[in-house]
C-alpha cells in the first residue's frame, strides 16, 4: 500500500564490494546484470533482505545503482508477488475494529495456523510464515504480502488460504473484513491507530508537506510486484506500466464512499495520492526521457527527503535531510551515523509514485476489492509485462502520449473512470484494447490463466466500474445507506 515502507524485498546476502563489481561505471548507458557477482535469492519479493556486516567501505552512488541492477533475473526466474489490504470492522456495530481485536486476530492466526509472531516492544504487530508476511497499516488495515509465485493459480490458492484463515479466526471475534478501497462509513476520528514510531515520523513529515492522514488510516489497495531481466527490460516495463496505470485505476475503481455517503469520486484512494507530497508521488515524467535508467532513478531518490533511520530497534527522525546529504556527510544532528544499503532500501520504500522501482517493479494504481478483483490485478499486469509481444504492443500504443495527457488521465480517472474522454473517445475503448493484450499475453504463457481476467473484462466491456455498481445499489436497493455494503463486500 501506502505510506509505510515495506521491510520485504528480494532476499539477498550482499556486501558492497560485490555490489560494486556488478556495475563497472555509473555512466554506462545500460547496465548488464551479472548474477555471478552477487549472491542473491532468485525469488521476486517478500523475503527480508540482509546484507553482509563485513562491508567497511563507504557507501557510494555506484552502490545504489548496483542495488537496482542486482534485481535482474533471467525470464525463467520471474515471479509474481501480490500484496493486498483489507479493512476490518465490528460486525455488530460496523465500526472500525478495536486494537484489542486486531491483536487477538493476529494471535489467533498464529496459534491456529502456525505463523511466527512479529513483535515490537512486547506487542504483536505482524506474522510471518515462510515467504509470506501479514502486517498492519497505520489504520489497522490487515495486509498480506504474498510469496513470490510462478503462476496465477498459485496466487489464487494463496489468497484463498489467507482469507480462510483470517475468516476462521475473525468470526469467533465478531469481526469481518471488507474488500474495498476506502473505509466507507466511519469518520477519521473513529479510526484505530497502530502506534509505531516509524508511522508517527512518516505522518509528521506528510503533515508538514500539506498531506492529510487519510492515506494511512482508511485506504486499501491491491498491488503486484514483477521482475525485470535487465536495465533495458526495466525501462520498457516501467514506461508501459506507468502510462497505463490510470487504466488500472479505472478498471479497479472501488472507493466511492466516505463518512457514510458518496464522496464524488470513483476512486477517492487514488485521488488522495494526487495531493500527497508531489516530490515523492505521481507519474514521474523523467521515466519517459531518453536518459532514464537505474542511475536516473537513483538521482531522483537521492534528492527526496528521508523520513527516518532504523538503528538498534529504534527510529531516528531525519528532519528533512536528503539521502544525497546523508551520503556526502552534510548532516548535523545525524553526523555520527554512516549510510548503509539498508538505509537506502528503507528510503526508497518511502517514495510512492504510481509505479515504484525496488529490485522489482511495483504496480500501485488499483483499489482493493473482491476476491476476484484481487486475482485480476496481478493477471492484468502479468499478461501485459511478462509477454514480449503484448509489452511491445502497448509500448507502441503509448509512444505518442504526451506528458500532459498522462497527467490528465492521472487526475481525471479517479473522478470519471472509464468515461474519461481521451483523444477521440472515452477511455473505455483504450481499456478494451489493453485488456485484450493482457489476455493474449496470458494465453501465450500457456498456464490457462485468462479466466482470472473475467472480473475486469466485464468492467471494460460495459464501462461500468465496481464503484459505479456500488453507487447504483446505494441509490436503489440500499436506500441511500452504506450499511448493506458491509454484508455485500465482506470476504
Coordinates of C-alpha atoms in Angstrom, one line a residue:
X1 CA 0.0 0.0 0.0
X2 CA 0.6 3.0 1.2
X3 CA 2.5 5.2 3.5
X4 CA 4.7 2.7 5.2
X5 CA 7.8 1.3 3.7
X6 CA 7.8 -2.5 3.3
X7 CA 10.6 -4.4 5.0
X8 CA 10.1 -7.1 2.5
X9 CA 12.1 -7.3 -0.7
X10 CA 14.2 -9.6 -2.7
X11 CA 16.1 -12.0 -0.4
X12 CA 19.8 -11.2 -0.7
X13 CA 23.1 -11.6 1.0
X14 CA 25.4 -8.9 -0.3
X15 CA 28.4 -6.9 0.5
X16 CA 29.4 -3.6 -1.0
X17 CA 32.4 -4.8 -2.9
X18 CA 30.2 -7.4 -4.6
X19 CA 27.7 -4.7 -5.5
X20 CA 30.4 -2.5 -7.0
X21 CA 31.8 -5.2 -9.2
X22 CA 28.3 -5.6 -10.7
X23 CA 28.5 -2.1 -12.2
X24 CA 31.6 -1.1 -14.0
X25 CA 30.6 2.5 -14.4
X26 CA 27.6 4.5 -13.2
X27 CA 27.8 6.4 -16.6
X28 CA 27.3 3.2 -18.6
X29 CA 24.1 3.6 -20.7
X30 CA 22.6 0.2 -20.0
X31 CA 23.7 -2.0 -17.1
X32 CA 24.1 -5.7 -17.6
X33 CA 23.2 -7.8 -14.6
X34 CA 26.0 -10.3 -13.8
X35 CA 24.3 -12.6 -11.4
X36 CA 27.5 -14.4 -10.6
X37 CA 28.8 -11.3 -8.9
X38 CA 26.0 -11.2 -6.3
X39 CA 24.9 -13.9 -4.0
X40 CA 21.1 -13.3 -4.0
X41 CA 17.9 -15.1 -3.9
X42 CA 16.2 -15.6 -7.3
X43 CA 12.8 -15.0 -5.8
X44 CA 10.8 -12.0 -6.7
X45 CA 9.6 -10.4 -3.4
X46 CA 8.9 -10.7 0.2
X47 CA 11.9 -12.1 2.0
X48 CA 13.7 -9.9 4.4
X49 CA 16.8 -8.6 2.8
X50 CA 20.0 -9.0 4.8
X51 CA 23.5 -7.7 3.9
X52 CA 26.9 -8.7 5.0
X53 CA 28.1 -6.8 8.0
X54 CA 31.7 -7.2 6.8
X55 CA 31.5 -4.3 4.4
X56 CA 33.6 -1.4 5.7
X57 CA 33.9 0.8 2.5
X58 CA 31.8 4.0 2.5
X59 CA 28.5 3.7 0.6
X60 CA 28.7 5.3 -2.9
X61 CA 26.2 6.3 -5.6
X62 CA 27.6 3.3 -7.6
X63 CA 26.4 1.0 -4.8
X64 CA 22.9 2.5 -5.0
X65 CA 22.8 1.9 -8.8
X66 CA 24.1 -1.6 -8.3
X67 CA 21.3 -2.3 -5.8
X68 CA 18.7 -1.9 -8.6
X69 CA 20.9 -3.9 -11.0
X70 CA 21.0 -6.8 -8.6
X71 CA 17.3 -7.3 -9.1
X72 CA 17.8 -8.5 -12.7
X73 CA 16.7 -12.1 -13.3
X74 CA 16.5 -14.4 -16.3
X75 CA 13.0 -14.9 -17.5
X76 CA 12.5 -18.4 -16.1
X77 CA 13.1 -16.9 -12.7
X78 CA 10.5 -14.2 -12.9
X79 CA 7.9 -14.4 -10.2
X80 CA 4.6 -12.8 -9.1
X81 CA 4.3 -11.2 -5.7
X82 CA 0.9 -9.9 -4.7
X83 CA 0.0 -7.6 -1.8
X84 CA -3.5 -6.8 -0.7
X85 CA -5.1 -4.9 2.2
X86 CA -8.4 -5.4 4.0
X87 CA -10.5 -3.1 6.2
X88 CA -11.6 -4.7 9.4
X89 CA -14.9 -3.9 11.2
X90 CA -17.0 -5.0 14.2
X91 CA -19.9 -7.0 12.7
X92 CA -22.4 -5.7 15.3
X93 CA -21.6 -2.0 15.2
X94 CA -20.0 -1.7 11.7
X95 CA -17.4 0.5 13.4
X96 CA -13.6 0.0 13.0
X97 CA -12.0 -2.8 14.9
X98 CA -10.5 -2.0 18.3
X99 CA -6.8 -2.6 18.7
X100 CA -7.5 -5.4 21.1
X101 CA -9.5 -7.2 18.4
X102 CA -6.7 -7.0 15.8
X103 CA -4.1 -8.3 18.3
X104 CA -6.5 -11.1 19.2
X105 CA -6.8 -11.9 15.5
X106 CA -3.1 -12.0 14.9
X107 CA -2.5 -14.2 18.0
X108 CA -5.3 -16.5 16.9
X109 CA -4.0 -16.9 13.4
X110 CA -0.5 -17.6 14.8
X111 CA -1.7 -20.2 17.2
X112 CA -4.2 -22.0 14.9
X113 CA -2.2 -21.9 11.6
X114 CA 1.4 -21.9 12.8
X115 CA 2.6 -18.4 11.9
X116 CA 5.5 -16.8 13.6
X117 CA 4.7 -13.7 15.6
X118 CA 6.5 -10.4 14.8
X119 CA 6.8 -8.3 17.9
X120 CA 7.7 -4.7 18.7
X121 CA 8.2 -3.5 22.3
X122 CA 6.3 -6.5 23.5
X123 CA 3.3 -6.1 21.2
X124 CA 2.4 -8.3 18.3
X125 CA 2.4 -6.2 15.1
X126 CA 2.5 -8.9 12.4
X127 CA 3.0 -12.5 11.4
X128 CA 5.5 -14.4 9.2
X129 CA 5.3 -17.8 7.6
X130 CA 7.9 -18.8 5.0
X131 CA 8.0 -16.0 2.5
X132 CA 4.5 -14.6 3.4
X133 CA 4.0 -11.7 5.8
X134 CA 0.9 -10.3 7.5
X135 CA 1.3 -6.8 8.7
X136 CA -0.8 -3.8 9.9
X137 CA -1.1 -0.5 8.2
X138 CA -1.4 2.6 10.3
X139 CA -5.2 2.4 10.5
X140 CA -5.2 -1.3 11.4
X141 CA -5.7 -2.4 7.7
X142 CA -4.6 -6.1 7.5
X143 CA -2.1 -6.7 4.7
X144 CA -0.9 -9.9 3.2
X145 CA 2.5 -9.6 1.4
X146 CA 2.4 -12.9 -0.6
X147 CA 5.3 -15.2 -1.5
X148 CA 6.9 -14.9 -5.0
X149 CA 5.0 -17.4 -7.1
X150 CA 5.3 -18.8 -10.6
X151 CA 1.6 -18.8 -11.7
X152 CA -1.6 -17.0 -11.0
X153 CA -3.2 -20.3 -10.0
X154 CA -0.7 -20.3 -7.1
X155 CA -1.7 -16.7 -6.3
X156 CA -5.3 -17.7 -6.2
X157 CA -4.6 -20.6 -3.8
X158 CA -2.5 -18.3 -1.6
X159 CA -5.3 -15.8 -1.5
X160 CA -8.0 -18.4 -0.6
X161 CA -5.8 -19.9 2.1
X162 CA -5.2 -16.5 3.6
X163 CA -8.9 -15.4 3.6
X164 CA -9.9 -18.8 5.0
X165 CA -7.5 -18.4 7.9
X166 CA -8.5 -14.8 8.6
X167 CA -12.2 -15.5 8.4
X168 CA -11.9 -18.6 10.7
X169 CA -10.4 -16.6 13.5
X170 CA -12.3 -13.4 12.8
X171 CA -15.7 -14.9 13.1
X172 CA -15.0 -16.1 16.7
X173 CA -14.0 -12.5 17.5
X174 CA -17.0 -10.8 15.9
X175 CA -15.1 -9.0 13.2
X176 CA -15.2 -9.0 9.4
X177 CA -13.2 -7.6 6.6
X178 CA -14.2 -5.6 3.6
X179 CA -12.9 -5.8 0.0
X180 CA -13.0 -2.1 -0.9
X181 CA -10.6 0.8 -1.5
X182 CA -11.6 3.1 1.3
X183 CA -13.4 2.8 4.7
X184 CA -17.0 3.8 3.7
X185 CA -18.8 4.7 6.9
X186 CA -16.7 6.0 9.9
X187 CA -15.2 9.4 10.5
X188 CA -11.5 9.8 10.6
X189 CA -11.7 10.3 14.3
X190 CA -13.1 6.8 14.7
X191 CA -10.0 5.2 13.2
X192 CA -8.0 2.8 15.3
X193 CA -4.3 3.8 15.0
X194 CA -1.4 1.5 15.2
X195 CA 1.2 3.3 17.3
X196 CA 4.6 2.7 15.8
X197 CA 7.4 5.2 15.8
X198 CA 8.0 4.9 12.1
X199 CA 4.4 5.6 11.3
X200 CA 4.4 8.7 13.5
X201 CA 7.5 10.0 11.8
X202 CA 6.2 9.5 8.3
X203 CA 2.8 11.0 9.2
X204 CA 4.5 14.0 10.8
X205 CA 6.5 14.5 7.6
X206 CA 3.4 14.3 5.5
X207 CA 1.5 16.7 7.7
X208 CA 4.3 19.3 7.2
X209 CA 4.1 18.7 3.4
X210 CA 0.3 19.5 3.5
X211 CA -0.9 15.9 3.2
X212 CA -3.7 14.6 5.4
X213 CA -3.8 11.4 7.4
X214 CA -6.4 9.6 5.3
X215 CA -4.0 7.6 3.2
X216 CA -2.5 5.8 6.2
X217 CA -5.8 5.3 8.1
X218 CA -8.6 4.5 5.7
X219 CA -7.3 3.4 2.3
X220 CA -6.8 -0.1 0.9
X221 CA -5.0 -1.3 -2.3
X222 CA -4.0 -4.4 -4.2
X223 CA -0.6 -4.4 -5.8
X224 CA 1.6 -6.8 -7.7
X225 CA 5.4 -6.9 -7.8
X226 CA 7.0 -8.1 -11.0
X227 CA 10.6 -8.8 -12.1
X228 CA 12.9 -7.5 -14.9
X229 CA 15.8 -9.1 -16.7
X230 CA 18.0 -6.1 -17.4
X231 CA 18.0 -2.4 -17.2
X232 CA 16.6 -2.2 -20.7
X233 CA 13.8 -4.5 -19.7
X234 CA 13.1 -2.5 -16.6
X235 CA 12.8 0.7 -18.7
X236 CA 10.3 -0.9 -21.1
X237 CA 8.2 -2.3 -18.3
X238 CA 8.3 0.9 -16.2
X239 CA 7.2 3.1 -19.2
X240 CA 4.4 0.7 -20.2
X241 CA 3.1 0.3 -16.7
X242 CA 3.4 3.9 -15.7
X243 CA 1.5 5.2 -18.7
X244 CA -1.2 2.5 -18.3
X245 CA -1.6 2.9 -14.5
X246 CA -4.6 5.2 -14.9
X247 CA -6.3 2.4 -17.0
X248 CA -5.8 0.1 -14.0
X249 CA -7.1 2.8 -11.6
X250 CA -10.3 3.0 -13.7
X251 CA -10.8 -0.8 -14.1
X252 CA -10.4 -1.4 -10.4
X253 CA -12.0 1.9 -9.1
X254 CA -13.8 0.8 -5.9
X255 CA -13.8 3.6 -3.3
X256 CA -16.9 5.9 -3.9
X257 CA -18.0 6.4 -0.2
X258 CA -16.6 8.4 2.7
X259 CA -18.3 9.1 6.1
X260 CA -21.4 7.2 5.1
X261 CA -22.2 8.8 1.8
X262 CA -20.9 9.2 -1.8
X263 CA -17.7 11.3 -1.9
X264 CA -17.8 12.4 -5.6
X265 CA -15.1 10.1 -6.7
X266 CA -15.0 6.6 -8.2
X267 CA -11.6 6.1 -6.5
X268 CA -11.0 8.5 -3.7
X269 CA -8.0 6.4 -2.7
X270 CA -6.3 7.3 -6.0
X271 CA -7.4 10.9 -5.8
X272 CA -5.9 11.4 -2.3
X273 CA -2.4 10.5 -3.6
X274 CA -2.6 13.4 -6.0
X275 CA -2.3 15.9 -3.2
X276 CA 0.3 13.9 -1.3
X277 CA 3.9 15.3 -1.4
X278 CA 4.3 15.7 -5.1
X279 CA 8.1 15.2 -4.8
X280 CA 7.7 11.5 -4.0
X281 CA 4.4 10.6 -5.8
X282 CA 2.8 10.8 -9.1
X283 CA 3.6 10.0 -12.8
X284 CA 7.4 10.9 -12.6
X285 CA 7.7 12.1 -16.2
X286 CA 11.5 11.5 -16.4
X287 CA 10.8 7.8 -16.8
X288 CA 9.9 8.6 -20.4
X289 CA 13.1 10.6 -21.1
X290 CA 16.0 9.1 -23.1
X291 CA 18.3 9.4 -20.1
X292 CA 16.1 7.1 -17.9
X293 CA 17.7 4.1 -16.3
X294 CA 18.8 2.9 -12.9
X295 CA 21.1 5.9 -12.4
X296 CA 18.4 8.4 -13.2
X297 CA 16.1 6.8 -10.6
X298 CA 18.9 6.9 -8.1
X299 CA 19.3 10.7 -8.8
X300 CA 15.6 11.2 -8.2
X301 CA 15.6 9.3 -4.9
X302 CA 18.8 11.0 -3.7
X303 CA 17.1 14.4 -3.6
X304 CA 14.0 13.3 -1.8
X305 CA 14.0 14.0 2.0
X306 CA 14.5 10.9 4.2
X307 CA 11.9 10.1 6.8
X308 CA 13.9 8.0 9.3
X309 CA 16.9 5.9 10.0
X310 CA 16.5 2.5 11.7
X311 CA 19.1 1.9 14.4
X312 CA 19.2 -0.5 17.3
X313 CA 15.4 -1.2 17.0
X314 CA 14.7 2.5 17.1
X315 CA 13.7 5.0 14.5
X316 CA 15.6 8.3 14.2
X317 CA 13.8 11.3 12.6
X318 CA 15.8 12.6 9.6
X319 CA 14.1 16.1 9.8
X320 CA 14.1 16.6 6.0
X321 CA 17.7 15.5 5.3
X322 CA 18.0 14.2 1.7
X323 CA 19.8 10.9 1.0
X324 CA 22.3 12.9 -1.0
X325 CA 23.2 15.0 2.0
X326 CA 23.4 11.8 4.1
X327 CA 25.7 10.1 1.6
X328 CA 28.0 13.1 1.4
X329 CA 28.2 13.6 5.2
X330 CA 26.4 17.0 5.0
X331 CA 24.3 16.4 8.1
X332 CA 24.2 17.9 11.6
X333 CA 22.1 16.0 14.0
X334 CA 22.9 12.6 12.4
X335 CA 26.5 13.3 11.6
X336 CA 27.6 10.3 13.7
X337 CA 25.6 7.9 11.5
X338 CA 27.0 6.3 8.4
X339 CA 24.7 5.4 5.5
X340 CA 24.1 1.7 4.7
X341 CA 22.5 -0.1 1.9
X342 CA 19.6 -1.0 4.3
X343 CA 19.1 2.8 4.8
X344 CA 18.8 3.1 1.0
X345 CA 16.3 0.2 0.9
X346 CA 14.2 1.8 3.6
X347 CA 14.4 5.2 1.9
X348 CA 13.1 4.1 -1.5
X349 CA 10.2 2.4 0.4
X350 CA 9.0 5.9 1.5
X351 CA 8.8 7.0 -2.2
X352 CA 5.3 6.4 -3.6
X353 CA 5.0 7.0 -7.4
X354 CA 2.3 5.2 -9.3
X355 CA 4.9 2.6 -10.2
X356 CA 7.8 2.1 -7.8
X357 CA 11.3 0.7 -8.5
X358 CA 12.8 -1.5 -6.0
X359 CA 14.6 -4.7 -7.0
X360 CA 11.4 -5.3 -8.9
X361 CA 8.6 -3.1 -10.2
X362 CA 5.6 -2.4 -8.0
X363 CA 2.2 -1.6 -9.6
X364 CA 0.4 0.8 -7.2
X365 CA -2.7 2.2 -9.0
X366 CA -5.5 -0.1 -8.0
X367 CA -8.1 0.0 -5.2
X368 CA -8.7 -3.1 -3.1
X369 CA -11.7 -5.2 -4.0
X370 CA -13.4 -8.6 -4.0
X371 CA -11.7 -12.0 -4.1
X372 CA -12.0 -12.0 -7.9
X373 CA -10.5 -8.5 -8.2
X374 CA -7.5 -9.4 -6.0
X375 CA -6.6 -12.1 -8.6
X376 CA -7.5 -9.9 -11.6
X377 CA -4.9 -7.2 -10.8
X378 CA -1.8 -9.5 -11.0
X379 CA -3.3 -11.2 -14.0
X380 CA -3.7 -7.9 -15.8
X381 CA -0.1 -6.8 -15.3
X382 CA 1.5 -10.3 -15.8
X383 CA -0.3 -10.6 -19.2
X384 CA 1.0 -7.2 -20.2
X385 CA 4.5 -7.2 -18.9
X386 CA 5.7 -10.8 -18.9
X387 CA 4.9 -11.4 -22.6
X388 CA 7.2 -9.7 -25.1
X389 CA 4.6 -9.3 -27.8
X390 CA 2.0 -7.7 -25.6
X391 CA 4.6 -5.5 -23.9
X392 CA 5.8 -4.2 -27.3
X393 CA 2.2 -3.6 -28.5
X394 CA 1.3 -1.4 -25.5
X395 CA 4.6 0.4 -25.8
X396 CA 3.7 1.2 -29.4
X397 CA 0.3 2.3 -28.2
X398 CA 1.6 4.8 -25.7
X399 CA 4.6 6.0 -27.7
X400 CA 3.0 9.3 -28.7
X401 CA 1.1 10.0 -25.4
X402 CA 2.3 13.4 -24.1
X403 CA 3.2 14.3 -20.5
X404 CA 0.1 16.4 -20.4
X405 CA -2.1 13.6 -21.5
X406 CA -0.7 11.2 -18.9
X407 CA -1.2 13.8 -16.2
X408 CA -4.7 14.4 -17.3
X409 CA -5.5 10.7 -17.1
X410 CA -4.0 10.5 -13.6
X411 CA -6.0 13.5 -12.4
X412 CA -9.4 12.8 -14.1
X413 CA -9.7 9.0 -13.9
X414 CA -10.4 8.9 -10.1
X415 CA -13.5 11.1 -10.9
X416 CA -14.9 9.7 -14.2
X417 CA -13.2 6.3 -14.6
X418 CA -13.6 4.7 -18.0
X419 CA -15.9 7.5 -19.1
X420 CA -12.9 9.9 -19.1
X421 CA -12.5 11.4 -22.5
X422 CA -9.1 10.6 -24.1
X423 CA -8.4 11.9 -27.6
X424 CA -11.3 10.7 -29.9
X425 CA -13.4 8.8 -27.4
X426 CA -13.9 7.5 -23.8
X427 CA -11.1 5.7 -22.1
X428 CA -13.2 2.6 -22.1
X429 CA -12.0 1.9 -25.7
X430 CA -8.4 2.1 -24.7
X431 CA -9.1 -0.2 -21.7
X432 CA -10.6 -2.8 -24.0
X433 CA -7.6 -2.7 -26.3
X434 CA -5.2 -3.0 -23.3
X435 CA -7.2 -5.8 -21.7
X436 CA -7.1 -7.8 -25.0
X437 CA -3.3 -7.5 -24.9
X438 CA -3.3 -8.7 -21.3
X439 CA -5.4 -11.7 -22.2
X440 CA -3.3 -12.5 -25.2
X441 CA -0.2 -12.3 -23.1
X442 CA -1.6 -14.8 -20.5
X443 CA -2.6 -17.2 -23.3
X444 CA 0.9 -17.3 -24.6
X445 CA 2.2 -18.2 -21.1
X446 CA 0.2 -21.5 -21.5
X447 CA -0.8 -21.7 -17.9
X448 CA -4.6 -21.4 -18.5
X449 CA -4.7 -18.1 -16.6
X450 CA -7.0 -16.0 -18.7
X451 CA -10.0 -16.7 -16.5
X452 CA -8.5 -14.5 -13.8
X453 CA -9.3 -11.5 -16.0
X454 CA -13.1 -12.2 -16.2
X455 CA -13.9 -9.7 -13.4
X456 CA -12.3 -6.8 -15.2
X457 CA -13.3 -8.0 -18.7
X458 CA -16.9 -7.2 -17.7
X459 CA -15.9 -3.8 -16.5
X460 CA -14.1 -2.9 -19.7
X461 CA -17.0 -4.2 -21.9
X462 CA -19.7 -2.3 -20.0
X463 CA -17.6 0.7 -19.0
X464 CA -19.2 0.4 -15.5
X465 CA -16.6 0.3 -12.7
X466 CA -17.0 -1.5 -9.4
X467 CA -17.6 1.9 -7.8
X468 CA -20.4 2.7 -10.1
X469 CA -22.1 -0.6 -9.3
X470 CA -21.9 0.3 -5.6
X471 CA -23.3 3.7 -6.2
X472 CA -26.3 2.2 -8.1
X473 CA -27.0 -0.1 -5.2
X474 CA -26.7 2.8 -2.8
X475 CA -29.2 4.9 -4.7
X476 CA -31.5 1.9 -5.2
X477 CA -31.8 -1.2 -3.2
X478 CA -29.8 0.1 -0.3
X479 CA -32.0 3.2 0.3
X480 CA -29.0 5.6 0.3
X481 CA -27.3 3.8 3.2
X482 CA -23.8 2.2 3.1
X483 CA -24.7 -0.3 5.9
X484 CA -25.7 -3.0 3.4
X485 CA -22.2 -2.7 1.8
X486 CA -20.7 -4.4 4.9
X487 CA -22.6 -7.6 4.1
X488 CA -22.2 -7.2 0.3
X489 CA -18.5 -6.6 0.3
X490 CA -17.4 -8.8 3.2
X491 CA -15.0 -11.5 2.5

